[in-house]
PDB file of C-alpha atoms in Angstrom:
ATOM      1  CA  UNK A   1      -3.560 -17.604   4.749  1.00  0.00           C
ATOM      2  CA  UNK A   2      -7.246 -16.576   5.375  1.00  0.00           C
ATOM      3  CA  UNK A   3      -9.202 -19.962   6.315  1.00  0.00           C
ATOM      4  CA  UNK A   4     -12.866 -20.578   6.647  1.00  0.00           C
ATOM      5  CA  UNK A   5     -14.656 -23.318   8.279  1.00  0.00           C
ATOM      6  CA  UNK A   6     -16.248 -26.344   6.822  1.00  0.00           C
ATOM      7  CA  UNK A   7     -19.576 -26.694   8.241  1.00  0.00           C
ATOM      8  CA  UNK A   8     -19.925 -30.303   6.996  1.00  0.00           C
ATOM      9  CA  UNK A   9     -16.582 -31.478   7.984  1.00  0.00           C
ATOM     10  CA  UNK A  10     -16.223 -29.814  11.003  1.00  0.00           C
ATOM     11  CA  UNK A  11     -12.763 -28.333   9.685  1.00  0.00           C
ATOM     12  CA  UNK A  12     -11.423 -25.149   8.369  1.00  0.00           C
ATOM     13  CA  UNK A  13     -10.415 -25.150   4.868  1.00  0.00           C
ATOM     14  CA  UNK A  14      -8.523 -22.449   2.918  1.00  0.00           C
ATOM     15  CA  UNK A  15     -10.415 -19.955   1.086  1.00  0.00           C
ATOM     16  CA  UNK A  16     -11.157 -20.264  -2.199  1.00  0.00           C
ATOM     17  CA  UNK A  17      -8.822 -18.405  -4.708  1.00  0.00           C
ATOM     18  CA  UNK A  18     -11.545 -16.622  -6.764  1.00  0.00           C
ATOM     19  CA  UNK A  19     -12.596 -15.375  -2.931  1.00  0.00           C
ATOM     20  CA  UNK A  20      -9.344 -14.069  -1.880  1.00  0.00           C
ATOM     21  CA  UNK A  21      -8.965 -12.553  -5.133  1.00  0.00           C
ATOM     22  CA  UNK A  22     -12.418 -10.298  -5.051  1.00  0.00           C
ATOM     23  CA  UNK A  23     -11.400  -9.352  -1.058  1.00  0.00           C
ATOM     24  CA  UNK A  24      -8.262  -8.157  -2.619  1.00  0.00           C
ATOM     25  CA  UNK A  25      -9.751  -6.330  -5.468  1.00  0.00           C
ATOM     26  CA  UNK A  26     -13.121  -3.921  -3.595  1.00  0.00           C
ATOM     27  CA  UNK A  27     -11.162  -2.149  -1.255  1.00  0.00           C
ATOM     28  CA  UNK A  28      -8.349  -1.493  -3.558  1.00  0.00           C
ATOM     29  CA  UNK A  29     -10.860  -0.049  -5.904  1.00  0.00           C
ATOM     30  CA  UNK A  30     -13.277   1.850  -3.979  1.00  0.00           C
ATOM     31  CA  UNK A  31     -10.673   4.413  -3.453  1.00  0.00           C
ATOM     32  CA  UNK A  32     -10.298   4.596  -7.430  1.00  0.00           C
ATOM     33  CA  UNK A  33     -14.069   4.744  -7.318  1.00  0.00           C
ATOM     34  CA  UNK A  34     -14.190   7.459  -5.346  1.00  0.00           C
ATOM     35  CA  UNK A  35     -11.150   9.560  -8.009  1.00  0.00           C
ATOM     36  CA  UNK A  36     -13.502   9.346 -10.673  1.00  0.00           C
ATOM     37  CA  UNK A  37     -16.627  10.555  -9.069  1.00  0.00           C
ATOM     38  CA  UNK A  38     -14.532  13.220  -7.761  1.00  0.00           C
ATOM     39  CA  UNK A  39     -13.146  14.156 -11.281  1.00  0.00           C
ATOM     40  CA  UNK A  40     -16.490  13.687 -13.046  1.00  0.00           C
ATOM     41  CA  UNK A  41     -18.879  15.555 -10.546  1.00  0.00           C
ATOM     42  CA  UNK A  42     -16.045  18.509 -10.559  1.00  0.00           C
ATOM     43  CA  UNK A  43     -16.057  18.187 -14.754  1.00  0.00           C
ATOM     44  CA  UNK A  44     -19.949  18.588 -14.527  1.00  0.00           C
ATOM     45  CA  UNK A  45     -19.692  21.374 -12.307  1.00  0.00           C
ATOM     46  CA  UNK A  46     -16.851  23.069 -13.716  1.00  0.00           C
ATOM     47  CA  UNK A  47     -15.099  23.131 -10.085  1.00  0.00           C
ATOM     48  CA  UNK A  48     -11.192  23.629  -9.708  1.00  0.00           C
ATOM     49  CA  UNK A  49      -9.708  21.000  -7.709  1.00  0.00           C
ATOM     50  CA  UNK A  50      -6.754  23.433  -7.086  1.00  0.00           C
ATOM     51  CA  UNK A  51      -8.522  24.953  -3.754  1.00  0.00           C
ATOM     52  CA  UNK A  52      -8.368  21.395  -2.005  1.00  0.00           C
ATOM     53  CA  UNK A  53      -5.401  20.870  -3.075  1.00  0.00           C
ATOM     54  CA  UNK A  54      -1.993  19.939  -0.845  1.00  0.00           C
ATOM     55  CA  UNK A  55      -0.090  23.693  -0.499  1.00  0.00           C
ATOM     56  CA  UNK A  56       3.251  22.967   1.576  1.00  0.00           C
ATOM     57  CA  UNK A  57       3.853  24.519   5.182  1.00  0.00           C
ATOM     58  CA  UNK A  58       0.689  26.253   4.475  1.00  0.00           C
ATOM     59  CA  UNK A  59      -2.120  26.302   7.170  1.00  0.00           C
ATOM     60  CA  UNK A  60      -4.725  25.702   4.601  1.00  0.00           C
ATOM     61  CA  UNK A  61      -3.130  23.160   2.054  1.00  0.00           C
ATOM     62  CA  UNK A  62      -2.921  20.872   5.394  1.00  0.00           C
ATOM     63  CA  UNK A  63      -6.188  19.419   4.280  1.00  0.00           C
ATOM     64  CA  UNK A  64      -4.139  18.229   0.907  1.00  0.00           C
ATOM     65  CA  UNK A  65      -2.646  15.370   3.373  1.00  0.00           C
ATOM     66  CA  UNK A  66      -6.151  13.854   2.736  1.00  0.00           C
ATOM     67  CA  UNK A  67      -7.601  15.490  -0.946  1.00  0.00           C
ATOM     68  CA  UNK A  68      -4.296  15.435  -2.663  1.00  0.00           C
ATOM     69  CA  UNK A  69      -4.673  11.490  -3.543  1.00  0.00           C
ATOM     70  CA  UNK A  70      -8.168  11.905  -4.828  1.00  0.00           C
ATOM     71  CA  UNK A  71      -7.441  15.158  -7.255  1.00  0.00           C
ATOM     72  CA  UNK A  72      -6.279  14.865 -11.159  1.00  0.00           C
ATOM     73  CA  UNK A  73      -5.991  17.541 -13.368  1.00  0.00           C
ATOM     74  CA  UNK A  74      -7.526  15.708 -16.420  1.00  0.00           C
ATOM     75  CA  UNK A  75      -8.799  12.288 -17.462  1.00  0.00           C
ATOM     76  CA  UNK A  76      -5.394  11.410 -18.515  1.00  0.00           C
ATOM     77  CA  UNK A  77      -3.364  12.126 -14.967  1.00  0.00           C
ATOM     78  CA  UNK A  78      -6.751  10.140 -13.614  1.00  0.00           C
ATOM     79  CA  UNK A  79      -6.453   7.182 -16.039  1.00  0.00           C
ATOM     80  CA  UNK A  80      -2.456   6.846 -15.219  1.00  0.00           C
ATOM     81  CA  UNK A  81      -3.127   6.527 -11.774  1.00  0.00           C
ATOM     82  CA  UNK A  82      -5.917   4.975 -11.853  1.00  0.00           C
ATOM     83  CA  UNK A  83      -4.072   1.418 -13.592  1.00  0.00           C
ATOM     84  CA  UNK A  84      -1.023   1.947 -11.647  1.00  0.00           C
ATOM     85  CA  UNK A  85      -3.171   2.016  -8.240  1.00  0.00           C
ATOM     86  CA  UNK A  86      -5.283  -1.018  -9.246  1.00  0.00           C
ATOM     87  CA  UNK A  87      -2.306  -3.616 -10.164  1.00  0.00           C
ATOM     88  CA  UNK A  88      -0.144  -2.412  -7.154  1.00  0.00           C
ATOM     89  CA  UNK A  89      -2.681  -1.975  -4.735  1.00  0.00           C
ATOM     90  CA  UNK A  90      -4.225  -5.235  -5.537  1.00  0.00           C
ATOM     91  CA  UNK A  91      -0.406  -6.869  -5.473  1.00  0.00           C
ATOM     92  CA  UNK A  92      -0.030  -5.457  -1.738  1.00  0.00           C
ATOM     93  CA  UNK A  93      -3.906  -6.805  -0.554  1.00  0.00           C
ATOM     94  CA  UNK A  94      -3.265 -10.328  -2.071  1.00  0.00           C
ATOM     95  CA  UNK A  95       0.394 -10.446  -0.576  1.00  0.00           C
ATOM     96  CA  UNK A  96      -0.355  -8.414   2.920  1.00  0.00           C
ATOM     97  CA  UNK A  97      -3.866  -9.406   3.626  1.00  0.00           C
ATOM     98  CA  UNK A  98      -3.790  -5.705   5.390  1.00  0.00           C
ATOM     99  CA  UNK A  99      -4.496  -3.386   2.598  1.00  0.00           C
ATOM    100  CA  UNK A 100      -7.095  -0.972   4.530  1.00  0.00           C
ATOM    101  CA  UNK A 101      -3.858  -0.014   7.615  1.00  0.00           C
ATOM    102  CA  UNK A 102      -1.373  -0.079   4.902  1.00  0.00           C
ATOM    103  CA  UNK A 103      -2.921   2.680   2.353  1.00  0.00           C
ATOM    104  CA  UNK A 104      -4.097   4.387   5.673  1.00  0.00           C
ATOM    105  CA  UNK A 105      -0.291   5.075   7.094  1.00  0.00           C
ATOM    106  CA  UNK A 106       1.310   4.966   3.159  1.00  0.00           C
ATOM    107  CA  UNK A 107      -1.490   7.788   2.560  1.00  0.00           C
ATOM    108  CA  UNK A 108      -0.937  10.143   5.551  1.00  0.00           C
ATOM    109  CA  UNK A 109       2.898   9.226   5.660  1.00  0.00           C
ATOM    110  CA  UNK A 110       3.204  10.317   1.795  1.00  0.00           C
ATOM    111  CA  UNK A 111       0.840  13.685   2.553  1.00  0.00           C
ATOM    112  CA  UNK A 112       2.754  14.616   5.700  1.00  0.00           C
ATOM    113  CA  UNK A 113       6.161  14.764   4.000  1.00  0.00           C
ATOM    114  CA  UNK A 114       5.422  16.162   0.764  1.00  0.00           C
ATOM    115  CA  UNK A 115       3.537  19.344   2.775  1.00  0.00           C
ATOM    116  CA  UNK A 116       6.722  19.232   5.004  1.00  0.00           C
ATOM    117  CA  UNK A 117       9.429  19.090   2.465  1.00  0.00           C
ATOM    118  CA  UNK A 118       8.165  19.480  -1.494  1.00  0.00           C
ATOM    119  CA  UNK A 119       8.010  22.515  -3.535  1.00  0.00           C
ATOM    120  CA  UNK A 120       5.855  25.986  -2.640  1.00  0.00           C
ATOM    121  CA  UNK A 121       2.840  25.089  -5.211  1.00  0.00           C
ATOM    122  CA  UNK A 122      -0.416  23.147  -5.749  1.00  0.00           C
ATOM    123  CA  UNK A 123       0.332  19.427  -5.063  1.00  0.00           C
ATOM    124  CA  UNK A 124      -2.390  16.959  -6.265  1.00  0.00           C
ATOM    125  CA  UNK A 125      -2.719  13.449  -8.266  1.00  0.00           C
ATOM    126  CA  UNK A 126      -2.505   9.702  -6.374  1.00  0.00           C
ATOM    127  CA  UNK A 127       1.397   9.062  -7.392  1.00  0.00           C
ATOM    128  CA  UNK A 128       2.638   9.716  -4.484  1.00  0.00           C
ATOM    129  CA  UNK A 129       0.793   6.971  -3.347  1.00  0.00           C
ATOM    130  CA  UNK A 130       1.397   4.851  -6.436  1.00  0.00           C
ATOM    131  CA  UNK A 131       5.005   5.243  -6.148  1.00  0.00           C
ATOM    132  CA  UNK A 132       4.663   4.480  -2.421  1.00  0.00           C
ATOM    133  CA  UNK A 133       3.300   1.323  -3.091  1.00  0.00           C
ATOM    134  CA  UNK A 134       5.812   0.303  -5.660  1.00  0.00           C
ATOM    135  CA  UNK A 135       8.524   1.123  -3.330  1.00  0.00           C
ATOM    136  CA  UNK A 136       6.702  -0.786  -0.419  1.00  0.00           C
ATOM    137  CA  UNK A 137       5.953  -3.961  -2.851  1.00  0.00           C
ATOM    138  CA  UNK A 138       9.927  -4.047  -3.619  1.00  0.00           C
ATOM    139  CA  UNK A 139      11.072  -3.456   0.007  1.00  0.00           C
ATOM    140  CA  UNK A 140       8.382  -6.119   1.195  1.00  0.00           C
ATOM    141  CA  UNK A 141       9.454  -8.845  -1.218  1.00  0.00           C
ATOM    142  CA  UNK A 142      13.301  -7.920   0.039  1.00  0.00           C
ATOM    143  CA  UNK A 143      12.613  -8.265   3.783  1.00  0.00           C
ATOM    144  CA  UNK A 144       9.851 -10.975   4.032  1.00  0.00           C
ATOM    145  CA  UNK A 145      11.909 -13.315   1.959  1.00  0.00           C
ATOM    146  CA  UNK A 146       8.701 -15.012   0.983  1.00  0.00           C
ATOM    147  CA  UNK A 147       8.244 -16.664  -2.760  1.00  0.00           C
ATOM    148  CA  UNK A 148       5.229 -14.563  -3.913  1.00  0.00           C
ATOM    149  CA  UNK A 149       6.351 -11.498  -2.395  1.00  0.00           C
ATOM    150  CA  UNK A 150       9.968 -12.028  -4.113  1.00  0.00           C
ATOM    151  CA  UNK A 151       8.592 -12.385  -7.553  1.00  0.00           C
ATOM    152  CA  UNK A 152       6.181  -9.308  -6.985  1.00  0.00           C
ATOM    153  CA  UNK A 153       9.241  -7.194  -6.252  1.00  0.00           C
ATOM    154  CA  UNK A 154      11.009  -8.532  -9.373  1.00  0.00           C
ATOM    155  CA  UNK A 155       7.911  -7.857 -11.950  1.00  0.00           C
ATOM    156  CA  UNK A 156       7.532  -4.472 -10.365  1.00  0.00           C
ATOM    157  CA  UNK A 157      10.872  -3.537 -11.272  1.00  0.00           C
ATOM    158  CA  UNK A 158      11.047  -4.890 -14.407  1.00  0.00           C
ATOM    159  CA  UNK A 159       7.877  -3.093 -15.443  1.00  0.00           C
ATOM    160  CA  UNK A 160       7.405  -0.221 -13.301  1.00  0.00           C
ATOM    161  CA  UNK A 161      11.967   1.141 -13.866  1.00  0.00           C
ATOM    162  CA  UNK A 162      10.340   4.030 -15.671  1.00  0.00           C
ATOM    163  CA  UNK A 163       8.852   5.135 -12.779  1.00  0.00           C
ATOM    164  CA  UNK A 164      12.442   5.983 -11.974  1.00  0.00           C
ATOM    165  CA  UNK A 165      12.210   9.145 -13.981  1.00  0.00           C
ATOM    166  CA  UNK A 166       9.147  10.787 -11.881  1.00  0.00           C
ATOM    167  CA  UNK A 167      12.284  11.430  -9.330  1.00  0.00           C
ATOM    168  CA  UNK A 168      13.760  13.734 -11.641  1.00  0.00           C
ATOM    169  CA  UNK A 169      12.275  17.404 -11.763  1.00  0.00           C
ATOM    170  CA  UNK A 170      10.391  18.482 -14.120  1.00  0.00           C
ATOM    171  CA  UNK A 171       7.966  21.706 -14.547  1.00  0.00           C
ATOM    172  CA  UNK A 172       4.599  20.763 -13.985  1.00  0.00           C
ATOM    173  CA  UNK A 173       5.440  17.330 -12.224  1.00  0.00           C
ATOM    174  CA  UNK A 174       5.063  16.901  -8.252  1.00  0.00           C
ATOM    175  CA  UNK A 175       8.377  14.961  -8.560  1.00  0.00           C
ATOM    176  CA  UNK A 176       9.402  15.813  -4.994  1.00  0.00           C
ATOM    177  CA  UNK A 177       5.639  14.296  -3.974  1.00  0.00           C
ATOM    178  CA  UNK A 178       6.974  11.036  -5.744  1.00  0.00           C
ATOM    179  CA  UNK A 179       9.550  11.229  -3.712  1.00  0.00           C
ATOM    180  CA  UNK A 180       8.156  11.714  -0.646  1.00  0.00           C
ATOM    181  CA  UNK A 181       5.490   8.851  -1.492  1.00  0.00           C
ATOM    182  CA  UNK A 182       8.330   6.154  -2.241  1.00  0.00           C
ATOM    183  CA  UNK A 183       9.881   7.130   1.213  1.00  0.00           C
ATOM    184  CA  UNK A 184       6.762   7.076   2.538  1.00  0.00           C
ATOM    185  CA  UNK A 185       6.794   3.128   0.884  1.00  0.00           C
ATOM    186  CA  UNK A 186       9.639   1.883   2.393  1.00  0.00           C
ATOM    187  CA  UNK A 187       9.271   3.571   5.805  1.00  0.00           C
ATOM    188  CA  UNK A 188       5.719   1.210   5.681  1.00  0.00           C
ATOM    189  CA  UNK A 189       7.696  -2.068   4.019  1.00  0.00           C
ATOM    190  CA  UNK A 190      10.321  -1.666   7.319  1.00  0.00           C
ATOM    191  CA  UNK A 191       7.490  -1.079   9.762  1.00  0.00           C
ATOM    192  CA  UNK A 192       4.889  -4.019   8.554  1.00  0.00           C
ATOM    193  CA  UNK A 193       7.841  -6.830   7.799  1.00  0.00           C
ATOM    194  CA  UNK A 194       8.889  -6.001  11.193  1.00  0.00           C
ATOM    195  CA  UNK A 195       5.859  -6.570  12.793  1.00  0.00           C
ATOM    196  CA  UNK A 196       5.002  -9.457  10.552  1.00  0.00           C
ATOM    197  CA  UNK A 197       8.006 -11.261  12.011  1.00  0.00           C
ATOM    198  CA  UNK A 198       7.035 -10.587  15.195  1.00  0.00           C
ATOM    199  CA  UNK A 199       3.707 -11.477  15.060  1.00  0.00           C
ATOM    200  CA  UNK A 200       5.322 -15.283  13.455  1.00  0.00           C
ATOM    201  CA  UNK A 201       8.001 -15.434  16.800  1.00  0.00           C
ATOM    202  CA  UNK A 202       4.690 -14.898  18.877  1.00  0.00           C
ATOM    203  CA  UNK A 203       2.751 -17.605  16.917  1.00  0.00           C
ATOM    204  CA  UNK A 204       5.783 -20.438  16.931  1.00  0.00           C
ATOM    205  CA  UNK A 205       5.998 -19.573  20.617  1.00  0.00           C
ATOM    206  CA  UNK A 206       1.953 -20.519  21.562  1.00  0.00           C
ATOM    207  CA  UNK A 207       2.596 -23.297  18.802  1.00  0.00           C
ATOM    208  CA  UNK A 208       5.404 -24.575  20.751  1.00  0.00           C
ATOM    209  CA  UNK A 209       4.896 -27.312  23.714  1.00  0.00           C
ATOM    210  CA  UNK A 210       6.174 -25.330  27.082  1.00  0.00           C
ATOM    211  CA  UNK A 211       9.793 -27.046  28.660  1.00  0.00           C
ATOM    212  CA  UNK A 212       8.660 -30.145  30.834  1.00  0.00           C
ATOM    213  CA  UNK A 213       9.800 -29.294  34.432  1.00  0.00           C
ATOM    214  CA  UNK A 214       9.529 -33.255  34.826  1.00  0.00           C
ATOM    215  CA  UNK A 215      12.809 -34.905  34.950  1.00  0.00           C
ATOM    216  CA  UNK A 216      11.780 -38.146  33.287  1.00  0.00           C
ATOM    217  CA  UNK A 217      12.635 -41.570  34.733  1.00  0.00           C
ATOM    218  CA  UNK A 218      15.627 -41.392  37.169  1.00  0.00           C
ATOM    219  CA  UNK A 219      18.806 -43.799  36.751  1.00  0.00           C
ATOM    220  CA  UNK A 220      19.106 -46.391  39.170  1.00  0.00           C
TER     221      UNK A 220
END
């Protein structure tokens, strides 16, 4: 739990829950910020997003890794992903406390497979990200084991099962970049429960007093 200290008291208190709640919320929505002025300055100019766009095994779509996430095709595709990036992105900040390193290897992961393994065509759209965080929230609430993170993985598969279908293709849909984002997910889930329960062994160990080497008071 984040923890500040209490000038007056000399001790350091938990934050505030209206705190932890806005440092969860910014940096999960600067990125959605940063969609829509994309989208809207593009609209004004009349620009195609299609030439930034993630091409796979292709030279120049390599740049995709990093544009795809922040291209839609219309207000609606940015809207959808917009909502569905908010609520799960702000689930994995309040739960993880590391949302910046988690989007940054989820985003790159997702980017590097799909231009490795999806379809010859014009990738673009943040749901391969999406569905890598859904798939991330549900594998972190599996392995962690902790309450919050157990109930997040329950509501997102009670609301987010239709997701389900994006797997399925479909003209027009970059189902094989949903794919690719929700392995992308759980590869992330594995790697940061893993570390997370190392980094807990490593804080029980300083925690814990170190063996006495003194023998106490002999018999007699």
């Amino acid at each position: 739990m984040s923890t500040r200290t209490d000038a007056d008291a000399g001790t350091v208190a938990p934050r505030p829950w209206p705190e932890r709640l806005l440092r969860s919320v910014i940096p999960v929505a600067l990125p959605v910020a940063l969609m829509w002025l994309i989208h809207l300055v593009s609209a004004l100019l009349g620009a195609t997003v299609y030439d930034v766009g993630l091409r796979p095994r292709s030279t120049e779509g390599l740049i995709g890794i990093l544009t795809m996430p922040l291209l839609h095709l219309d207000f609606a595709h940015l809207i959808s992903n917009s909502g569905t990036w908010l609520v799960l992105g702000i689930a994995i900040a309040w739960l993880t406390r590391r949302y910046a390193i988690i989007t940054a290897g989820i985003w790159l992961l997702s980017g590097t497979l799909t231009w490795l393994l999806a379809r010859d065509a014009v990738h673009i759209g943040a749901s391969g990200v999406t569905y890598a965080y859904a798939a991330f929230l549900v594998v972190y609430g599996l392995q962690a084991r902790r309450f919050w993170a157990i109930v997040v993985a329950f509501v997102v598969v009670a609301n987010y099962v239709s997701m389900l279908t994006g797997f399925l293709p479909q003209p027009g849909l970059s189902w094989d970049g949903h794919l690719a984002g929700a392995t992308a997910g759980v590869i992330m889930a594995l790697i940061w429960t893993n570390q997370a329960r190392r980094d807990r062994r490593a804080r029980r160990a300083l925690s814990s007093p170190p063996p006495s080497n003194d023998p106490g008071t002999p018999f007699r």
